[in-house]
Coordinates of C-alpha atoms in Angstrom, one line a residue:
X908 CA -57.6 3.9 91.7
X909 CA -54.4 5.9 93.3
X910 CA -57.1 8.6 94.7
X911 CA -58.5 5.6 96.4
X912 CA -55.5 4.1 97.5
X913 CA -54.4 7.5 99.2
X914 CA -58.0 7.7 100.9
X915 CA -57.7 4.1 102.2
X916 CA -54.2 4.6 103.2
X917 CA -55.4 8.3 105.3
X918 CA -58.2 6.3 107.1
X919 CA -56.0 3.8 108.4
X920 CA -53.7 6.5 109.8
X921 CA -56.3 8.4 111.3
X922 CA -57.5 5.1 113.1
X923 CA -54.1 4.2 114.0
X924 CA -53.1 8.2 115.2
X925 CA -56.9 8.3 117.2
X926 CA -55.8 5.0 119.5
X927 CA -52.9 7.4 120.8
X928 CA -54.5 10.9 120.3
X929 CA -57.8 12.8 119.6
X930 CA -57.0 13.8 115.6
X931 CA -59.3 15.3 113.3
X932 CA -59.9 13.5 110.1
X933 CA -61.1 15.9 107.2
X934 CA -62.1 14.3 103.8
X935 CA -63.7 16.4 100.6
X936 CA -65.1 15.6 97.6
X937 CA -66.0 18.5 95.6
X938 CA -67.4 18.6 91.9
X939 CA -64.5 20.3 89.8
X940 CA -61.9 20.7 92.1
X941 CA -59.8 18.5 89.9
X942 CA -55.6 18.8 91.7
X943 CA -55.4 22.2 93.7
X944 CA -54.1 23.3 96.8
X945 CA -56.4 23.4 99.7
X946 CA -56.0 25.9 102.7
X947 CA -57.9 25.8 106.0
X948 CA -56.7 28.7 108.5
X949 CA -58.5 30.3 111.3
X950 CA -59.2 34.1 110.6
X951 CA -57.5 36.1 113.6
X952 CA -57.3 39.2 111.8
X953 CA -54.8 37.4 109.4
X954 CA -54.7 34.4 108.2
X955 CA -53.6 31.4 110.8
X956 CA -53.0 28.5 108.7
X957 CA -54.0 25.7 110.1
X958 CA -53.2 22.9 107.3
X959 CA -52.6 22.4 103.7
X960 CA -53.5 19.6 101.6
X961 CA -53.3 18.5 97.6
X962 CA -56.7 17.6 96.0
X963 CA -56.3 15.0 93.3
X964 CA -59.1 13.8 91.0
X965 CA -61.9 15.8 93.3
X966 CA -61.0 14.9 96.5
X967 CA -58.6 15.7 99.6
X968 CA -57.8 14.6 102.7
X969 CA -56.3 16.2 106.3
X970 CA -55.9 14.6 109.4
X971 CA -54.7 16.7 112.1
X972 CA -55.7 16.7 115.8
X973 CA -57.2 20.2 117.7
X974 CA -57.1 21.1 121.4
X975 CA -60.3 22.5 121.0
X976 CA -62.9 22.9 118.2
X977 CA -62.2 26.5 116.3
X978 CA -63.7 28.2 113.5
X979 CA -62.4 27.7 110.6
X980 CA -62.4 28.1 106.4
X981 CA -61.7 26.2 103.9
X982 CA -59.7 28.1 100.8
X983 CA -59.1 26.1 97.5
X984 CA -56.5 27.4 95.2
X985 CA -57.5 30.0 92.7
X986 CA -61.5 29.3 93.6
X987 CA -63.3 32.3 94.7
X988 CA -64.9 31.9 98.2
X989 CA -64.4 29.6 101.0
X990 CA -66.3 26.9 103.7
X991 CA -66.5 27.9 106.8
X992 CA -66.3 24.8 109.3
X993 CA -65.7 24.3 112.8
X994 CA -63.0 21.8 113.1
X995 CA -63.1 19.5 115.8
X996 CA -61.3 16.1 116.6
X997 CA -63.6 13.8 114.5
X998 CA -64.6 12.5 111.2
X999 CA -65.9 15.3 109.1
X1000 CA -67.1 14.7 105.6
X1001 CA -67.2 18.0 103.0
X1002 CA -69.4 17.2 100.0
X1003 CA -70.7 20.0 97.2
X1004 CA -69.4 21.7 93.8
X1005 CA -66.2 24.0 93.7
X1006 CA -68.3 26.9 92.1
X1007 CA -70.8 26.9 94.8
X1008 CA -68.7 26.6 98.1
X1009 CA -71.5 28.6 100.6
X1010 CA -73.4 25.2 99.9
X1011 CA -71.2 22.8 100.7
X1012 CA -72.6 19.9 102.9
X1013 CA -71.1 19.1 105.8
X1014 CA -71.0 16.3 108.3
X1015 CA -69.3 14.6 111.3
X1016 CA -68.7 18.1 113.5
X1017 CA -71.0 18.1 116.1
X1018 CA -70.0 22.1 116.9
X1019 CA -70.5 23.2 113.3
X1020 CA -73.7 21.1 113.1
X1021 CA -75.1 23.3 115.9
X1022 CA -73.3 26.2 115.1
X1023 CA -75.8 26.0 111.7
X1024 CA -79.0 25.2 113.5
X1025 CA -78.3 28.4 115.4
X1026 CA -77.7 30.4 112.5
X1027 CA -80.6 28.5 110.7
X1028 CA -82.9 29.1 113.3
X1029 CA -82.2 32.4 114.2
X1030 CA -82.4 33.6 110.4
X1031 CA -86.1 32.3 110.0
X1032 CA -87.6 33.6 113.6
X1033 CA -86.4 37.0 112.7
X1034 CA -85.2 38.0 109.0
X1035 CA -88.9 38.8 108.5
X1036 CA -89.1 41.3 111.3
X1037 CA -85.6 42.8 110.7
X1038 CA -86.5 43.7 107.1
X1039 CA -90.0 44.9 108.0
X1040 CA -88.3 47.5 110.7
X1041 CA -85.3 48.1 108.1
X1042 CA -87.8 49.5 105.3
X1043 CA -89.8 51.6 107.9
X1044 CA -86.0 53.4 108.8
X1045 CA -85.5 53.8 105.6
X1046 CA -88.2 55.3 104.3
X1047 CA -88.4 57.4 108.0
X1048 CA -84.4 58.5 106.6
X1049 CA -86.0 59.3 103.6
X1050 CA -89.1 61.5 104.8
X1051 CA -86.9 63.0 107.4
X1052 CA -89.0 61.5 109.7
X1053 CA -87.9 62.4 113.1
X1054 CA -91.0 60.6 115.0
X1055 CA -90.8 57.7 112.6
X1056 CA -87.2 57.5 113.3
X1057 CA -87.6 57.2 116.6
X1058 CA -90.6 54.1 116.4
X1059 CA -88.4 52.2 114.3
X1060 CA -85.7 52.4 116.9
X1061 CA -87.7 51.4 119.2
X1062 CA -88.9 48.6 117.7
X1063 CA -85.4 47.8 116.3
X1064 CA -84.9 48.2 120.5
X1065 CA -87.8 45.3 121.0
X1066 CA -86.5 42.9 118.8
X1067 CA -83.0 42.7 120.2
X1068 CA -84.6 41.9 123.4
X1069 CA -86.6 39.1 121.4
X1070 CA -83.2 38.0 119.8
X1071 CA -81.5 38.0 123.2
X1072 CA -84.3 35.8 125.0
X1073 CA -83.6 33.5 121.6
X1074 CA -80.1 33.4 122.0
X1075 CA -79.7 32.6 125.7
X1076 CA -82.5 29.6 125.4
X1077 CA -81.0 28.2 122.4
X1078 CA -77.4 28.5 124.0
X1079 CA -78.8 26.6 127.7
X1080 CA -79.6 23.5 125.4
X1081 CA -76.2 23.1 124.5
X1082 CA -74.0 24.3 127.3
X1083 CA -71.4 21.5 126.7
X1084 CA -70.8 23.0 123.0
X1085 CA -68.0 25.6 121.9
X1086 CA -70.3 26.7 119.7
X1087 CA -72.2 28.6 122.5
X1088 CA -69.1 31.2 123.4
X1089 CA -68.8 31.3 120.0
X1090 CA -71.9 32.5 119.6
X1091 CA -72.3 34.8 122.5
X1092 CA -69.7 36.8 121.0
X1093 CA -70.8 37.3 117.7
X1094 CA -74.7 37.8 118.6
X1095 CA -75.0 38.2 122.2
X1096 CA -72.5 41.3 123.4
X1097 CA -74.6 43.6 122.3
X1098 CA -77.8 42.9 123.1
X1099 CA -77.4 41.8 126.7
X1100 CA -76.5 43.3 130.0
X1101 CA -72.9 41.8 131.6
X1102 CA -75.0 40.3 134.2
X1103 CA -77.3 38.4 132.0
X1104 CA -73.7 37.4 130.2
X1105 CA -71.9 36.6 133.8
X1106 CA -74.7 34.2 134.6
X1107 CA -74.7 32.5 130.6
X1108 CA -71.1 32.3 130.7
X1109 CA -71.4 30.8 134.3
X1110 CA -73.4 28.0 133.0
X1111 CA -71.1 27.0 130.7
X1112 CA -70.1 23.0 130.8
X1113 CA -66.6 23.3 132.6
X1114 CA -65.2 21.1 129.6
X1115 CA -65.0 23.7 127.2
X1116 CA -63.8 26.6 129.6
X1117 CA -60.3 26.4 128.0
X1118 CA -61.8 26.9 124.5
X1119 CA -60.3 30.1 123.1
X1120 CA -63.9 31.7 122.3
X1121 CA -64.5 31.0 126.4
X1122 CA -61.7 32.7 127.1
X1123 CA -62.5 35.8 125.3
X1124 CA -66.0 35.6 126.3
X1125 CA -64.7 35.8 130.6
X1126 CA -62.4 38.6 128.8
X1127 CA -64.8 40.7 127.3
X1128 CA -67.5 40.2 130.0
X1129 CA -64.5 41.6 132.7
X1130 CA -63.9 44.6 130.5
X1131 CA -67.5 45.3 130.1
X1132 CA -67.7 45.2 133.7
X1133 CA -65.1 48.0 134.2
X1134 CA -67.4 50.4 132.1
X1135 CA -70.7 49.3 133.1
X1136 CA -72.9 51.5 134.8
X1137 CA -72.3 53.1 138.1
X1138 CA -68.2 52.9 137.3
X1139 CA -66.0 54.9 136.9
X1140 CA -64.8 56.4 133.6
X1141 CA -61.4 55.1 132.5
X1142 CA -59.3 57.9 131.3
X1143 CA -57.6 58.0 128.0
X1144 CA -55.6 60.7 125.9
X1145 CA -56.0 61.0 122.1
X1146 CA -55.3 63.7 119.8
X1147 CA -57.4 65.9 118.1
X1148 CA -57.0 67.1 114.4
X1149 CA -54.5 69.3 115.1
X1150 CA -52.7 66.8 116.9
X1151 CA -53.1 68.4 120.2
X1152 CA -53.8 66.0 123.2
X1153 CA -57.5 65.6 125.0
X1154 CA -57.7 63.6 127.6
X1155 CA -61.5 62.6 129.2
X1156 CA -60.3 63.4 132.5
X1157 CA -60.3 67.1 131.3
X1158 CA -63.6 67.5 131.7
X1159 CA -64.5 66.5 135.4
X1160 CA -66.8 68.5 136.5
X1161 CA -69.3 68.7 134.1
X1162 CA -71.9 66.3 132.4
X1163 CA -69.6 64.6 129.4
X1164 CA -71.4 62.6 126.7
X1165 CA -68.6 60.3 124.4
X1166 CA -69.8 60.0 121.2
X1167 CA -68.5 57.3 118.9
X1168 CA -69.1 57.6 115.4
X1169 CA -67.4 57.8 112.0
X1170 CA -67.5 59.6 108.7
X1171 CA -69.4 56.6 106.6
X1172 CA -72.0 55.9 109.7
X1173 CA -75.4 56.9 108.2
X1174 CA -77.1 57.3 111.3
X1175 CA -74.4 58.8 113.4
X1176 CA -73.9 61.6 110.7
X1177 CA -78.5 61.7 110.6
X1178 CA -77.8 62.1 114.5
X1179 CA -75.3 65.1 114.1
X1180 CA -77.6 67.3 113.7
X1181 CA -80.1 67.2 116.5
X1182 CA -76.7 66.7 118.9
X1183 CA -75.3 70.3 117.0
X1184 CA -78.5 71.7 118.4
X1185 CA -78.1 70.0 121.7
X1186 CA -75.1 70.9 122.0
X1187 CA -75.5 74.7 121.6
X1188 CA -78.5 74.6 124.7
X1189 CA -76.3 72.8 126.9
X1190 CA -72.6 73.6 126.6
X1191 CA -72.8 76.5 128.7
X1192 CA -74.5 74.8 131.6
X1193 CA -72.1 72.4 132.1
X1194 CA -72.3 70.0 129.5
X1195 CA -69.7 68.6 127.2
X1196 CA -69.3 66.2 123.9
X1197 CA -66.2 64.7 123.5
X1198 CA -66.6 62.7 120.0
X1199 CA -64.5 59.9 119.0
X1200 CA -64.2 58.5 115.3
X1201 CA -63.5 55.6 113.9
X1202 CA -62.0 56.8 110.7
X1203 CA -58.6 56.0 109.3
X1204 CA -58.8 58.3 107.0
X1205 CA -58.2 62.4 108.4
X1206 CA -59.8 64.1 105.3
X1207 CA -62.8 62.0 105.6
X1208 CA -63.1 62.4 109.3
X1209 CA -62.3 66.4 109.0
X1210 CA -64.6 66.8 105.7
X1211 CA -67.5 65.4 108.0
X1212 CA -66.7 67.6 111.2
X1213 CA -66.8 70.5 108.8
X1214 CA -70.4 69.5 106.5
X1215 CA -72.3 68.3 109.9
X1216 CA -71.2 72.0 112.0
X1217 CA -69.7 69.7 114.9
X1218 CA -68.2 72.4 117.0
X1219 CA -67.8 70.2 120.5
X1220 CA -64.1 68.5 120.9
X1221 CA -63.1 65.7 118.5
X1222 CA -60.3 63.2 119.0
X1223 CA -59.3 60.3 116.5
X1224 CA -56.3 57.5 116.4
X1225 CA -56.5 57.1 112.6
X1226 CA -55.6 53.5 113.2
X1227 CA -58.4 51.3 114.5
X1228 CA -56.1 47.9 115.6
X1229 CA -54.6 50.8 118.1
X1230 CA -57.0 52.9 119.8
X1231 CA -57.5 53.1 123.4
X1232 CA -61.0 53.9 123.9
X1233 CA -62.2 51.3 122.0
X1234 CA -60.1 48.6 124.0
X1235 CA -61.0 50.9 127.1
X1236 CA -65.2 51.1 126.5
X1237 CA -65.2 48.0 124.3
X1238 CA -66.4 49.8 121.3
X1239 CA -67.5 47.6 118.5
X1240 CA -70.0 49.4 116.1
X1241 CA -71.4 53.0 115.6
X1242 CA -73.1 54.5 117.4
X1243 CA -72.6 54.2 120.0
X1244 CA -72.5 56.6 123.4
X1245 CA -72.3 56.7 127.1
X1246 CA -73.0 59.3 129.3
X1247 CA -70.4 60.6 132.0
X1248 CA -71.6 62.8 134.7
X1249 CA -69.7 65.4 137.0
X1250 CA -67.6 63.2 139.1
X1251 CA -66.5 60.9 136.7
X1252 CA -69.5 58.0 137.5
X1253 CA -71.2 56.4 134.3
X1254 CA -74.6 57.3 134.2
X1255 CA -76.0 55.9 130.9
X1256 CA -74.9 54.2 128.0
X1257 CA -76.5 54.2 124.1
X1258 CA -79.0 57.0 125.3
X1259 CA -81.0 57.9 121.8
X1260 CA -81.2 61.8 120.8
X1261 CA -84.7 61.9 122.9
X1262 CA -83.4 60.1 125.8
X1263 CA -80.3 62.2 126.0
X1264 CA -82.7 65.5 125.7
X1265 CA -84.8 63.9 128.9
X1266 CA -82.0 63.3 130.9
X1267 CA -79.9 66.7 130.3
X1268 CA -83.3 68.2 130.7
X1269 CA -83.2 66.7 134.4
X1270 CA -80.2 67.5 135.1
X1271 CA -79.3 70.6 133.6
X1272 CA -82.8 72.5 133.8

């Protein structure tokens, strides 16, 4: 009775709070949550709390109010796990058990509910394909099959265009959402070009342009822009092992590829070898590799230098949250590589090992 008491009295506040402001009214009921503390925050590389609540008998409530509609997850007290949710400024209903929170039912967010049809949808037009292509690369890792290697990429290559096409249609229907630059930034980035994201992002509704996940989207799509091809390379100094400074700039004047990779990246270290023999044609004609890791960890990166032979100049910041190239070239994964030539201009970007060996055989023949 006093569970429904406090539920009776939270919807009468939330009607009473929404006829002055937009609030968000959040109520749970989750099998064996019994009395617990319940979290939600928004993940910004900590946790941001966002509110807290008391469960009693199974059941919580949060009313709140949002500028705009934001990620977040729900934590409960001791329970492994968490709901992810967009919160919005509306009624949303949480429904499930506490020991199976990744099923949790939710209602009353319109963003989360199209956030999940995304998610649903893309999942079943392409998990099949992505594991097909993801046992032929394993098996070509396996065979050491250079020519197999290569088909797999290439069809790895095909189906992020497919994805893309996917993305950008699904994302048109529902230009008025936050859940569409939300989305372009965890599945889009890196599988289109900045113009194909200048003219998404310029469809957006104008209502949801202040929405933090707009906001990085114009961000990241105006860094991209400063590296894309045709411009020139930002410089940038980092140390090598020995904790001497290398700066890009060093190398005008000849052809420079920048290679980001780490230690624990399986296909970068497969790559190493066919760029060791690369590199020994070509570094006396005027080409250079300067390689940037990833690691935090110097033995690791140094152990890896040393078992894959890389002779070519290698620079790392050991701290990843404060690393200029990868603010610089909006490096996000690995590998990843772009092609610099003599006067500075960027001429290619995530060339493979055969495309690289076409265009230095152009160029350097």
């Amino acid at each position: 009775m006093k569970a429904c008491i406090l539920f009776t009295i939270s919807i009468f506040v939330f009607i009473s709070c929404s006829q002055k402001q937009d609030k968000y009214l959040i109520t749970g009921e989750l099998r064996g949550l019994g009395n617990k503390e319940i979290l939600i925050f928004e993940w910004t590389g900590k946790k941001d709390t966002i509110a807290k609540s008391i469960s009693e008998n199974d059941q919580f409530t949060i009313i709140g109010n949002i500028d705009m509609p934001v990620q977040a997850y729900i934590e409960i007290e001791g329970i492994s796990g968490y709901i992810p949710v967009f919160i919005e400024n509306s009624k949303i209903e949480i429904t499930g058990n506490v020991d199976e929170l990744s099923k949790a039912l939710i209602a009353g967010s319109e963003t989360d509910k199209i956030y999940k049809e995304f998610t649903r949808s893309f999942s079943e037009r392409f998990a099949a394909e992505k594991d097909s292509l993801s046992i032929i690369y394993n098996e070509a890792e396996k065979a050491n099959n250079n020519e197999l290697l290569e088909q797999a990429k290439d069809g790895y290559g095909k189906l992020y265009t497919k994805q893309k096409e996917f993305i950008i249609d699904f994302s048109r229907q529902h230009l008025n959402s936050v859940a569409v630059p939300y989305i372009m930034l965890e599945e889009l980035f890196f599988r289109a070009t900045v113009e194909e994201l200048k003219e998404l992002y310029n469809q957006l509704d104008p209502s949801i342009l202040s929405s933090k996940y707009s906001k990085m989207v114009i961000e990241k799509i105006t860094n991209l822009d400063r590296v894309a091809i045709g411009k020139i390379a930002p410089d940038f100094t980092m140390n090598d092992s020995s904790g001497a400074e290398i700066s890009l700039s060093s190398f005008k004047g000849k052809w420079v590829l920048i290679d980001f990779w780490s230690s624990n990246c399986g296909p970068c270290r497969k790559e190493n070898p066919e760029l060791v023999k690369i590199y020994k044609q070509y570094k006396n004609k005027g080409f250079e590799i300067l390689g940037i890791s990833s690691d935090v960890k110097k033995e690791l990166w140094i152990g890896a230098i040393k078992a894959d032979g890389i002779t070519w100049p290698q620079v790392c910041n050991l701290d990843r949250s404060n690393d200029p190239a990868r603010v610089l070239y909006c490096w996000e994964y690995n590998p990843f590589n772009i092609l610099v030539n003599p006067e500075g201009v960027i001429v290619a970007k995530e060339l493979s090992i055969s495309d690289l060996k076409r265009k230095l055989k152009d160029v350097l023949h």
